[in-house]
Amino acid sequence: MLTKLQNIDKRIIYILVLLAIIIPLVSPMGIPFSINATTQAVFDKIDSLPDGSTIAIGIDYSPGAAPQIHPQAKAVLNHLFYSKNVKILFTSIATTGPMFTNQLLDEIAGHDKVYGTDYIHLGYLPGVETAISAFAKDFYKAFPVDETGGNIADFPIMKDVKSAADLDAMLVFTASEPSQYVRQIQGAYGVPLAVGINSVIVSTNMPYVNSGQMFGLMNGLRGAAEYEVLSERPSEATASMDALSFTHMIVLAFIIIGNISWFGTRKDKEGV
Amino acid sequence: MKSSTPVIVLTFIVGILIIAEFFLPGLNLANASNEVQNWGVVIAAFALGLAAVNLVRIHGRRIILRRSEWWNSALLLFFLFYMIVVGIIAGTDYIAYEFAFQNVMTPLGATMYAMLSFWIASAAYRAFVARSIEASILLISAAIVMLGNAPIGEAIWARFPALGSWIMDIPNTAAMRGIMIGAAIGAIALGIRVMVGIERGYLGGGNE
């Protein structure tokens, strides 16, 4: 019996994981969840931004990370575009960033914000950390034209913005290396920085949160769901929380089965 | 004089310029440093183009020689040229470009990542066994963090999120800080080696 438990066909595991994802999505239970302090800090900071503040938003994720990070960005933009009166600069150091920015702006359409006055899409800048350092020093040199091809000096939103020193905050949505922004934006200019990242890199970024170099952090799909609840706009991330719960439980159940079978058959193995 | 000497000298000058601009603001090197960093951006843009040329060379050769699964290379090159041509001629906001991004690239990328959940479940079952004290600590910590992150963990015991946060905030942060400080010191050492010409891997051809 225990030997059988140790050799469960992986196809059975795959089917159970699939069912743990599909069933809660089709028939959600709505398991309640609390708000993590790091997400609360992001919401509180954005919510308390005074009218007329200028923030930069880095959209730096790839399609692979989009299921976790895109809902975070959408929840934050919904909050900013519908409840706040701040100026927003979109930047990207990922090749796919501009496409996701366009997609996000399409998805949140219906607001009264004006392009060029309330927000601007500066587009993609190659060079990763060098690119961050370059636009932090001088937006005009790094992004002479915006994503639509217009001279950025012609847009009213850029009138009082020359470098990162003129920003009131920066939010970065990424699945790679947010510490680059700590070094080039927060550390160099003292700009309050928060990130939205996928769950797998949360552990490597917690030191920046605990040291205050990041004022907040959104943790994967759970972070997106928490932000949706905080901004009173529950959407796809909130609806996915039951699927997250059940897949976690399936993984834990198989870890327990694996351990029981391993310990149960250990004496047999040692006797061989 | 070796052909690499001018590049090494240039690397040293650029490195010193960037460092001096940060640590010695009184020298008014901001404009020069900014200009050099914008060159870096331009070089990175050319590197992207070079990567595309390299892809065409490698996969074009696979197709010509009819290597195994050469049709995957053909498909890759088709979409590479499709995105380049449509993007340059019609722009990245053109419907055909957006369609390919939103309905081909994004779902494929997400699918690749989502498959991890199946592999992780299978791998955790086989490999995540409490064979030693260290493995047991890792196992228990991971289980608590998972239960703290999933709403169902909170439904089972309300303290799971707080316990998960404690693991992330205290032991994890302590270990990560050590790793990060070590890596930063290593990066400084590597930077100095590159600047003074000891490390020449970036020139290609190894350390000759």
mmCIF file of C-alpha atoms in Angstrom, chain B residues 1-12 189-208:
data_model
loop_
_atom_site.group_PDB
_atom_site.id
_atom_site.type_symbol
_atom_site.label_atom_id
_atom_site.label_comp_id
_atom_site.label_asym_id
_atom_site.label_seq_id
_atom_site.Cartn_x
_atom_site.Cartn_y
_atom_site.Cartn_z
ATOM 1 C CA MET B 1 49.966 47.345 -28.286
ATOM 2 C CA LYS B 2 47.287 44.663 -28.289
ATOM 3 C CA SER B 3 44.075 45.391 -30.213
ATOM 4 C CA SER B 4 42.093 45.116 -26.959
ATOM 5 C CA THR B 5 44.104 47.819 -25.144
ATOM 6 C CA PRO B 6 42.056 50.832 -26.395
ATOM 7 C CA VAL B 7 38.824 49.106 -25.285
ATOM 8 C CA ILE B 8 40.278 48.388 -21.837
ATOM 9 C CA VAL B 9 41.404 52.024 -21.489
ATOM 10 C CA LEU B 10 37.980 53.244 -22.642
ATOM 11 C CA THR B 11 36.280 50.906 -20.137
ATOM 12 C CA PHE B 12 38.439 52.339 -17.340
ATOM 13 C CA ALA B 189 35.241 43.172 -7.022
ATOM 14 C CA LEU B 190 34.171 42.157 -10.529
ATOM 15 C CA GLY B 191 33.663 45.809 -11.497
ATOM 16 C CA ILE B 192 37.197 46.688 -10.341
ATOM 17 C CA ARG B 193 38.638 43.680 -12.218
ATOM 18 C CA VAL B 194 36.828 44.737 -15.409
ATOM 19 C CA MET B 195 37.931 48.370 -15.054
ATOM 20 C CA VAL B 196 41.601 47.567 -14.567
ATOM 21 C CA GLY B 197 41.593 45.008 -17.381
ATOM 22 C CA ILE B 198 42.059 41.815 -15.349
ATOM 23 C CA GLU B 199 38.639 40.492 -16.345
ATOM 24 C CA ARG B 200 38.364 40.496 -20.146
ATOM 25 C CA GLY B 201 35.497 38.114 -20.768
ATOM 26 C CA TYR B 202 33.355 40.972 -22.141
ATOM 27 C CA LEU B 203 35.902 41.405 -24.972
ATOM 28 C CA GLY B 204 35.254 37.849 -26.155
ATOM 29 C CA GLY B 205 37.837 35.106 -26.633
ATOM 30 C CA GLY B 206 38.338 34.342 -22.936
ATOM 31 C CA ASN B 207 41.057 35.691 -20.647
ATOM 32 C CA GLU B 208 44.016 35.643 -22.978
#
